[in-house]
CSV table of C-alpha atoms and ligand atoms in Angstrom, one decimal:
chain,number,residue,atom,x,y,z
X,322,MET,CA,112.0,203.4,19.9
X,323,THR,CA,109.4,201.0,19.8
X,324,ASP,CA,109.4,199.3,16.5
X,325,ILE,CA,113.3,198.3,17.2
X,326,PHE,CA,111.6,196.7,20.2
X,327,GLN,CA,109.0,195.0,18.4
X,328,ARG,CA,111.2,193.6,15.4
X,329,PHE,CA,113.7,192.8,17.3
X,330,GLY,CA,112.0,191.2,19.9
X,331,MET,CA,114.1,192.4,22.8
X,332,THR,CA,114.1,191.6,26.8
X,333,LYS,CA,112.7,194.5,28.5
X,334,SER,CA,113.8,195.9,31.6
X,335,ALA,CA,110.5,196.5,34.2
X,336,ARG,CA,109.7,197.3,38.0
X,337,ALA,CA,107.5,194.5,39.5
X,338,VAL,CA,106.0,194.1,42.7
X,339,ILE,CA,107.4,190.5,44.7
X,340,CYS,CA,106.8,188.7,47.4
X,341,ARG,CA,110.2,187.2,48.5
X,342,GLU,CA,109.3,185.9,52.1
X,343,ILE,CA,106.1,184.9,53.6
X,344,GLY,CA,104.7,187.2,56.2
X,345,LYS,CA,107.5,190.3,54.7
X,346,PRO,CA,106.3,193.5,53.3
X,347,VAL,CA,106.0,193.3,49.1
X,348,VAL,CA,109.4,194.5,47.5
X,349,VAL,CA,109.7,196.5,44.4
X,350,GLU,CA,112.2,195.8,42.0
X,351,ARG,CA,113.8,196.0,38.4
X,352,ILE,CA,113.4,192.5,36.6
X,353,THR,CA,113.8,191.3,32.9
X,354,VAL,CA,111.0,190.1,30.8
X,355,GLN,CA,111.6,188.2,27.6
X,356,PRO,CA,109.8,188.2,24.4
X,357,PRO,CA,106.8,186.3,24.0
X,358,LYS,CA,107.1,182.4,22.6
X,359,ARG,CA,104.8,180.3,20.3
X,360,GLY,CA,100.9,181.4,21.8
X,361,GLU,CA,102.4,184.2,24.0
X,362,VAL,CA,102.3,187.8,23.8
X,363,MET,CA,104.1,190.9,26.0
X,364,ILE,CA,101.7,193.5,27.6
X,365,LYS,CA,102.7,196.8,29.0
X,366,LEU,CA,100.4,197.0,31.9
X,367,ALA,CA,98.4,200.6,32.8
X,368,ALA,CA,97.2,199.3,35.9
X,369,CYS,CA,96.7,196.3,37.8
X,370,GLY,CA,94.0,196.1,41.0
X,371,VAL,CA,95.7,194.6,44.7
X,372,CYS,CA,93.7,191.6,45.6
X,373,HIS,CA,93.2,189.5,48.5
X,374,SER,CA,94.7,186.8,47.0
X,375,ASP,CA,97.5,188.7,46.5
X,376,LEU,CA,97.7,189.3,50.2
X,377,SER,CA,96.9,185.7,51.2
X,378,ALA,CA,99.8,184.7,48.9
X,379,THR,CA,102.5,187.0,51.3
X,380,ASN,CA,101.2,185.9,53.9
X,381,GLY,CA,100.9,182.4,53.7
X,382,THR,CA,96.9,181.5,53.3
X,383,ILE,CA,97.4,180.3,50.2
X,384,SER,CA,100.7,178.7,49.0
X,385,MET,CA,103.4,179.9,46.3
X,386,LYS,CA,106.4,179.1,45.1
X,387,LEU,CA,108.6,182.3,45.7
X,388,PRO,CA,110.1,184.6,44.5
X,389,ILE,CA,106.6,185.3,42.5
X,390,ILE,CA,105.6,188.7,41.0
X,391,LEU,CA,102.4,188.8,42.2
X,392,GLY,CA,98.9,190.4,40.6
X,393,HIS,CA,96.3,189.0,38.6
X,394,GLU,CA,94.1,191.9,38.1
X,395,GLY,CA,95.7,193.7,35.0
X,396,ALA,CA,94.8,195.6,32.2
X,397,GLY,CA,97.2,197.4,29.3
X,398,GLU,CA,98.3,197.1,26.3
X,399,VAL,CA,99.4,194.3,23.9
X,400,ILE,CA,103.0,195.6,22.5
X,401,GLU,CA,104.2,192.0,21.3
X,402,VAL,CA,102.6,188.9,19.7
X,403,GLY,CA,104.2,185.8,19.9
X,404,GLU,CA,104.1,183.2,16.4
X,405,GLY,CA,100.8,181.3,16.4
X,406,VAL,CA,98.7,184.3,17.8
X,407,ASP,CA,94.8,184.9,16.8
X,408,GLY,CA,92.3,186.8,18.0
X,409,VAL,CA,94.6,189.3,19.9
X,410,ALA,CA,96.9,191.8,18.0
X,411,LEU,CA,99.6,194.8,18.4
X,412,GLY,CA,97.8,197.5,20.1
X,413,ASP,CA,94.8,195.7,21.5
X,414,HIS,CA,93.9,196.5,24.9
X,415,VAL,CA,93.3,193.6,27.0
X,416,VAL,CA,92.5,192.1,30.5
X,417,SER,CA,94.1,189.4,32.1
X,418,CYS,CA,92.6,186.5,33.2
X,419,PHE,CA,94.2,184.3,35.7
X,420,ILE,CA,92.3,180.6,35.2
X,421,TYR,CA,94.1,178.0,33.1
X,422,MET,CA,91.6,176.6,31.0
X,423,CYS,CA,92.5,173.3,29.3
X,424,GLY,CA,89.5,173.9,26.3
X,425,LYS,CA,89.5,170.2,25.9
X,426,CYS,CA,88.7,168.6,29.7
X,427,ARG,CA,84.9,168.0,30.0
X,428,TYR,CA,84.4,171.0,32.5
X,429,CYS,CA,85.9,172.9,29.5
X,430,ALA,CA,83.8,171.1,26.5
X,431,MET,CA,80.3,172.2,28.9
X,432,GLY,CA,81.2,176.1,29.1
X,433,ARG,CA,82.5,176.0,32.8
X,434,PRO,CA,86.2,176.6,32.1
X,435,VAL,CA,86.8,177.8,36.1
X,436,LEU,CA,86.1,174.1,36.9
X,437,CYS,CA,89.1,173.0,33.9
X,438,LEU,CA,90.8,169.6,35.1
X,439,ASP,CA,94.2,171.1,34.4
X,440,GLN,CA,93.6,174.5,36.9
X,441,GLY,CA,96.4,173.5,38.6
X,442,LYS,CA,98.6,173.9,35.4
X,443,ALA,CA,100.1,177.5,35.4
X,444,LEU,CA,99.7,178.5,39.3
X,445,ASN,CA,103.2,179.6,39.2
X,446,THR,CA,104.4,179.5,35.8
X,447,LEU,CA,103.3,180.2,32.2
X,448,PRO,CA,101.1,177.2,31.0
X,449,ASP,CA,104.0,175.2,29.3
X,450,GLY,CA,105.9,175.7,33.1
X,451,THR,CA,109.0,177.9,32.2
X,452,LEU,CA,108.7,181.6,32.7
X,453,ARG,CA,110.1,184.8,31.1
X,454,THR,CA,111.1,186.6,34.3
X,455,HIS,CA,114.4,187.1,36.0
X,456,ASP,CA,115.9,189.3,38.9
X,457,ALA,CA,118.8,191.4,38.5
X,458,ARG,CA,120.8,188.4,39.1
X,459,GLY,CA,119.0,186.3,36.7
X,460,GLU,CA,117.5,184.2,38.7
X,461,ALA,CA,113.8,183.1,37.4
X,462,LEU,CA,111.1,184.7,39.2
X,463,ASN,CA,107.7,182.5,39.2
X,464,ILE,CA,104.0,184.7,38.5
X,465,PHE,CA,101.1,184.3,39.9
X,466,SER,CA,98.6,182.1,38.5
X,467,GLY,CA,100.0,182.8,35.1
X,468,CYS,CA,99.9,185.9,35.1
X,469,GLY,CA,102.0,188.3,37.3
X,470,VAL,CA,100.5,191.3,35.9
X,471,MET,CA,101.7,193.8,39.2
X,472,ALA,CA,104.8,194.9,37.0
X,473,GLU,CA,105.6,197.6,33.8
X,474,TYR,CA,105.8,194.2,31.6
X,475,ALA,CA,104.2,190.7,31.1
X,476,THR,CA,104.6,188.0,28.7
X,477,VAL,CA,101.6,186.1,29.0
X,478,ALA,CA,99.8,183.0,27.5
X,479,VAL,CA,97.7,184.8,24.8
X,480,ASP,CA,94.4,182.7,26.8
X,481,ASN,CA,95.2,184.5,30.0
X,482,VAL,CA,94.0,187.8,28.3
X,483,VAL,CA,90.8,188.8,27.0
X,484,LYS,CA,90.3,191.9,24.7
X,485,ILE,CA,88.5,194.6,25.5
X,486,ASP,CA,86.8,197.8,23.7
X,487,SER,CA,89.6,200.4,23.8
X,488,ALA,CA,87.0,203.1,25.0
X,489,ILE,CA,87.8,201.6,28.1
X,490,PRO,CA,89.8,203.8,30.8
X,491,LEU,CA,92.5,200.6,31.7
X,492,ALA,CA,92.5,201.1,35.4
X,493,CYS,CA,88.3,200.3,35.3
X,494,ALA,CA,88.7,197.5,32.9
X,495,ALA,CA,91.5,195.8,35.1
X,496,LEU,CA,89.2,195.4,37.9
X,497,VAL,CA,87.1,192.6,35.6
X,498,GLY,CA,90.0,190.8,35.7
X,499,CYS,CA,89.1,189.7,39.5
X,500,ALA,CA,87.1,191.4,42.0
X,501,VAL,CA,83.8,192.3,39.7
X,502,THR,CA,83.8,188.7,37.4
X,503,THR,CA,83.9,187.3,40.7
X,504,GLY,CA,81.1,189.2,42.9
X,505,VAL,CA,78.6,190.1,40.1
X,506,GLY,CA,79.5,186.9,38.2
X,507,ALA,CA,78.4,184.9,41.6
X,508,VAL,CA,75.1,186.5,41.4
X,509,PHE,CA,74.4,186.1,37.7
X,510,ASN,CA,75.8,183.3,36.8
X,511,THR,CA,76.0,181.0,40.2
X,512,ALA,CA,72.9,181.7,41.6
X,513,ARG,CA,71.2,183.4,38.9
X,514,VAL,CA,69.0,185.7,41.0
X,515,SER,CA,65.3,186.9,40.3
X,516,PRO,CA,63.8,190.3,40.0
X,517,GLY,CA,62.1,191.0,43.1
X,518,SER,CA,64.0,188.4,45.2
X,519,SER,CA,65.5,189.2,48.9
X,520,VAL,CA,69.5,188.7,48.8
X,521,VAL,CA,71.9,189.2,52.4
X,522,VAL,CA,75.5,190.1,51.4
X,523,PHE,CA,78.1,188.9,54.3
X,524,GLY,CA,81.4,191.5,53.9
X,525,CYS,CA,81.3,194.3,52.0
X,526,GLY,CA,85.4,194.4,50.5
X,527,GLY,CA,85.8,194.2,47.0
X,528,ILE,CA,83.5,191.1,45.9
X,529,GLY,CA,81.1,192.2,48.2
X,530,LEU,CA,80.4,195.6,46.9
X,531,ASN,CA,80.4,194.1,43.6
X,532,VAL,CA,77.7,190.9,44.9
X,533,ILE,CA,75.6,194.1,45.7
X,534,GLN,CA,75.9,195.7,42.9
X,535,GLY,CA,75.0,192.7,40.7
X,536,ALA,CA,72.2,192.1,42.8
X,537,ARG,CA,70.8,195.6,41.9
X,538,ILE,CA,71.5,195.5,38.5
X,539,ALA,CA,69.5,191.9,38.4
X,540,GLY,CA,67.0,193.4,40.0
X,541,ALA,CA,67.1,192.1,43.2
X,542,GLY,CA,64.1,194.1,45.6
X,543,ARG,CA,65.9,194.0,49.1
X,544,ILE,CA,69.6,194.0,49.6
X,545,VAL,CA,71.2,193.5,52.7
X,546,ALA,CA,74.4,194.5,53.7
X,547,ILE,CA,76.4,193.4,56.6
X,548,ASP,CA,80.1,194.4,57.7
X,549,THR,CA,82.0,194.8,61.2
X,550,LEU,CA,82.8,198.1,59.9
X,551,GLN,CA,80.2,201.5,59.0
X,552,PRO,CA,82.6,203.0,56.8
X,553,LYS,CA,82.0,199.6,54.5
X,554,LEU,CA,78.0,200.0,55.0
X,555,GLU,CA,77.7,203.5,53.5
X,556,MET,CA,80.4,202.4,50.6
X,557,ALA,CA,77.5,199.3,50.3
X,558,LYS,CA,74.5,201.7,49.8
X,559,GLN,CA,76.2,203.6,47.5
X,560,PHE,CA,76.3,200.4,45.4
X,561,GLY,CA,72.5,199.2,45.7
X,562,ALA,CA,72.5,198.1,49.2
X,563,THR,CA,68.9,199.1,50.7
X,564,ASP,CA,69.5,198.0,54.1
X,565,THR,CA,72.5,197.6,56.0
X,566,LEU,CA,73.5,195.4,59.5
X,567,LEU,CA,76.4,196.7,61.4
X,568,ALA,CA,77.9,192.9,63.0
X,569,LYS,CA,78.5,193.2,66.2
X,570,PRO,CA,80.8,190.4,67.7
X,571,GLY,CA,78.9,187.4,69.3
X,572,GLU,CA,75.5,188.8,67.9
X,573,ASP,CA,73.4,186.0,66.0
X,574,LEU,CA,72.1,187.9,63.0
X,575,VAL,CA,69.4,185.2,61.9
X,576,LYS,CA,66.8,187.1,63.7
X,577,PRO,CA,67.5,191.0,62.1
X,578,ILE,CA,68.0,188.9,58.8
X,579,LYS,CA,64.9,187.6,59.1
X,580,LYS,CA,62.9,190.9,60.3
X,581,LEU,CA,64.0,192.6,57.1
X,582,THR,CA,63.4,189.8,54.5
X,583,GLY,CA,60.1,188.9,55.7
X,584,GLY,CA,61.5,185.4,56.9
X,585,GLY,CA,64.6,184.8,55.2
X,586,ALA,CA,66.5,186.1,51.9
X,587,ASP,CA,66.1,183.9,49.3
X,588,TYR,CA,70.1,184.6,48.5
X,589,ALA,CA,72.9,184.8,50.8
X,590,PHE,CA,76.3,185.5,49.8
X,591,GLU,CA,79.1,184.5,51.8
X,592,CYS,CA,82.0,187.4,50.6
X,593,VAL,CA,84.9,186.6,53.6
X,594,GLY,CA,85.8,183.3,53.6
X,595,ASN,CA,84.9,181.9,56.9
X,596,GLY,CA,82.8,178.8,57.9
X,597,GLU,CA,80.9,180.2,60.5
X,598,LEU,CA,79.8,183.0,58.4
X,599,ALA,CA,79.0,180.2,55.7
X,600,ALA,CA,76.5,178.6,57.9
X,601,LEU,CA,75.3,182.1,59.3
X,602,SER,CA,74.0,182.3,55.1
X,603,PHE,CA,72.9,179.3,55.4
X,604,ARG,CA,70.4,179.5,58.3
X,605,ALA,CA,69.7,183.5,57.1
X,606,ILE,CA,67.9,182.1,53.7
X,607,ALA,CA,64.2,181.1,53.5
X,608,ARG,CA,62.9,177.8,52.4
X,609,GLY,CA,64.0,177.0,48.6
X,610,GLY,CA,66.7,179.5,49.1
X,611,MET,CA,70.3,179.6,48.5
X,612,ALA,CA,73.5,180.4,49.8
X,613,VAL,CA,76.6,181.0,47.8
X,614,VAL,CA,80.2,180.9,49.4
X,615,VAL,CA,82.6,182.9,47.3
X,616,GLY,CA,85.1,184.3,50.2
X,617,LEU,CA,88.4,182.0,50.0
X,618,ALA,CA,88.5,180.4,53.2
X,619,LYS,CA,92.0,178.4,54.6
X,620,PRO,CA,91.8,174.7,53.7
X,621,SER,CA,91.7,173.4,57.5
X,622,ASP,CA,88.3,175.7,57.8
X,623,THR,CA,84.6,173.6,57.8
X,624,THR,CA,81.2,174.5,57.7
X,625,SER,CA,78.3,172.9,59.6
X,626,VAL,CA,74.8,172.8,58.5
X,627,ARG,CA,71.7,171.2,60.0
X,628,THR,CA,71.4,168.1,57.8
X,629,MET,CA,67.6,168.0,58.6
X,630,SER,CA,67.0,171.4,56.8
X,631,LEU,CA,68.3,170.2,53.3
X,632,PRO,CA,65.5,167.9,52.6
X,633,PHE,CA,62.8,169.8,54.6
X,634,GLU,CA,63.5,173.4,53.2
X,635,GLU,CA,64.8,172.6,50.0
X,636,LYS,CA,68.0,174.7,51.0
X,637,THR,CA,70.9,175.2,48.8
X,638,LEU,CA,74.6,175.6,50.2
X,639,THR,CA,76.7,176.2,46.8
X,640,GLY,CA,80.1,178.2,45.9
X,641,SER,CA,81.4,180.8,43.3
X,642,TYR,CA,84.7,180.9,41.9
X,643,PHE,CA,85.6,183.4,40.0
X,644,GLY,CA,81.9,184.3,39.5
X,645,SER,CA,81.6,180.9,38.0
X,646,CYS,CA,82.8,182.9,34.8
X,647,VAL,CA,83.5,182.5,31.0
X,648,PRO,CA,85.9,185.1,30.6
X,649,ARG,CA,85.4,185.6,26.8
X,650,VAL,CA,81.7,186.0,27.2
X,651,ASP,CA,81.5,187.5,30.9
X,652,TYR,CA,84.3,190.2,30.4
X,653,PRO,CA,82.5,191.7,27.5
X,654,ARG,CA,79.3,191.2,29.4
X,655,LEU,CA,80.3,193.2,32.2
X,656,LEU,CA,82.3,196.2,31.1
X,657,GLY,CA,79.1,196.8,28.2
X,658,LEU,CA,76.8,197.1,31.7
X,659,TYR,CA,79.7,199.7,32.6
X,660,MET,CA,79.6,201.4,29.6
X,661,ALA,CA,76.0,201.6,29.5
X,662,GLY,CA,76.3,203.4,33.2
X,663,ARG,CA,74.9,200.3,35.3
X,664,LEU,CA,78.0,198.8,36.4
X,665,LYS,CA,80.2,201.2,38.8
X,666,LEU,CA,83.9,200.9,38.1
X,667,GLU,CA,85.2,204.3,38.9
X,668,GLU,CA,83.7,204.3,42.3
X,669,LEU,CA,85.5,200.8,43.3
X,670,ILE,CA,89.0,202.4,43.3
X,671,THR,CA,89.2,204.4,46.1
X,672,HIS,CA,92.6,204.6,45.9
X,673,ARG,CA,95.6,204.3,43.0
X,674,TYR,CA,99.0,203.8,44.1
X,675,HIS,CA,102.3,204.6,42.1
X,676,ILE,CA,104.5,201.3,41.7
X,677,ASP,CA,106.8,202.2,44.8
X,678,GLU,CA,104.1,202.5,47.0
X,679,ALA,CA,103.1,198.3,46.1
X,680,PRO,CA,103.9,198.0,50.4
X,681,GLN,CA,101.3,200.3,51.5
X,682,ALA,CA,98.7,199.6,49.4
X,683,PHE,CA,98.9,196.0,50.3
X,684,ALA,CA,99.4,197.2,54.1
X,685,ASP,CA,96.0,199.5,53.2
X,686,LEU,CA,94.2,196.3,51.8
X,687,GLU,CA,94.9,194.2,55.0
X,688,SER,CA,93.2,197.4,57.7
X,689,GLY,CA,90.0,197.3,55.2
X,690,LYS,CA,91.0,201.1,54.0
X,691,ASN,CA,89.8,200.7,50.7
X,692,ALA,CA,87.1,199.3,48.3
X,693,ARG,CA,89.9,198.4,45.4
X,694,GLY,CA,93.3,200.0,45.7
X,695,VAL,CA,94.9,200.1,42.6
X,696,ILE,CA,98.2,200.3,41.2
X,697,THR,CA,98.8,202.1,38.2
X,698,PHE,CA,101.9,202.6,35.5
V,1957,ZN,ZN1,91.9,188.3,42.9
V,1958,ZN,ZN1,89.6,172.1,31.1
C-alpha cells in the first residue's frame, strides 16, 4: 500500500496536536497532510519532544498564527520526496530543524544561520508561505516554525530536516532538534567553555540539563546547578553537576556561588528566560567571565547590569539562540557523542506519551515534572 501512496503522492490522514485558542489546552485532531511539492519531503514521524516554546505558543508568551500544529523537535522517516530534492532520499531518517536559513544573507554566508536575516519568513507556514495541512472542515492549519511535527505525518521543506544515522533510536534523535542542541551548543559554540573552568547553570529543565552535560563533556572542573526544585537538582547531578544550590525566594545567590567557584564562575548560563536571573548570572561570574542568556524571556522583560564592571572587569553578557548551531554540522556531531556513550539522551526522556495524552504532556511540562516529555507515534 505504501508504494501506491508514494507513486501517486496521495494526501495522508494524520492525527496532530493543535493549538486553537490561547490559554486553552491543546487538542488532538484528525487532519490531512498533502504530498510534498518542489523542494519538500513528507515525513512519517516517530517521536516529537514537547518543548517550552510549544507551551509558550499555547499561553501567548510567543505570538503565533492560530490554529497551529505544534511541534519542532521531531524525528522520523522520509516517505515521500518532492521534485528537486537532493541530499535526502526515501527511507532516510531525519530530525526536524525549526530555523529558516536563506543560505544567502551575510549571516548564513558566515556560518551563523540562527541569525539569518530572513529568519521570520517561515514562522507559521512553509518557506514559500503556503501550507499542506488542513483540518476536517478543509480549513488550512498553520505549522510551528516551518515544522508542525507534533503529528503522525508532516510535509516540510527539505532545508527543515537533517539526515541522521538510521542506527540512532528516533525518540532520542528528536531531542537534538531543539533542547540538546540549544543547551550543548550554548556551551560548545557560543561560550566555548574550556577544560577545567567553572560553570554555573540557572534552571535545570530540558535546556539546563543539556548545558550541564555540555559543560561536563567540555571538561569543566566545577559545574554548579541551581534550581528552585530539589528533584531537578538530583537530575542535574546525574548529568554532571558537581555542586547544587537550592534557590529560595528572595535569597541572593552571589555569595554562595562565589564561595563554590573560588571568587566567581568563568561561565554562567541563564536557562529560564528572566531579566533578574540574567543580571544575577552577570554578577555571579568572575573577572573576564561570560554570562550567556539561553532562556527565552517575555518581550517586555529587561536586564540591568553595573556598567562599570564591563570595562573594569571585562565581563561579557551575551545570548545564545539554538546553541549558535549549524544544524547540518551540529546534529551529526552531537549524535556522534551519543553513539560514543558520552551524551545522555535516553536519560533525558522522563516520560513517553501517546498522542492522545498530549494535553497531559503539556500540563506536566508546565508543572516541571519532566526533563523531557516525548510524544511517540
Ligand atoms: Zn524547542
Ligand atoms: Zn540567511
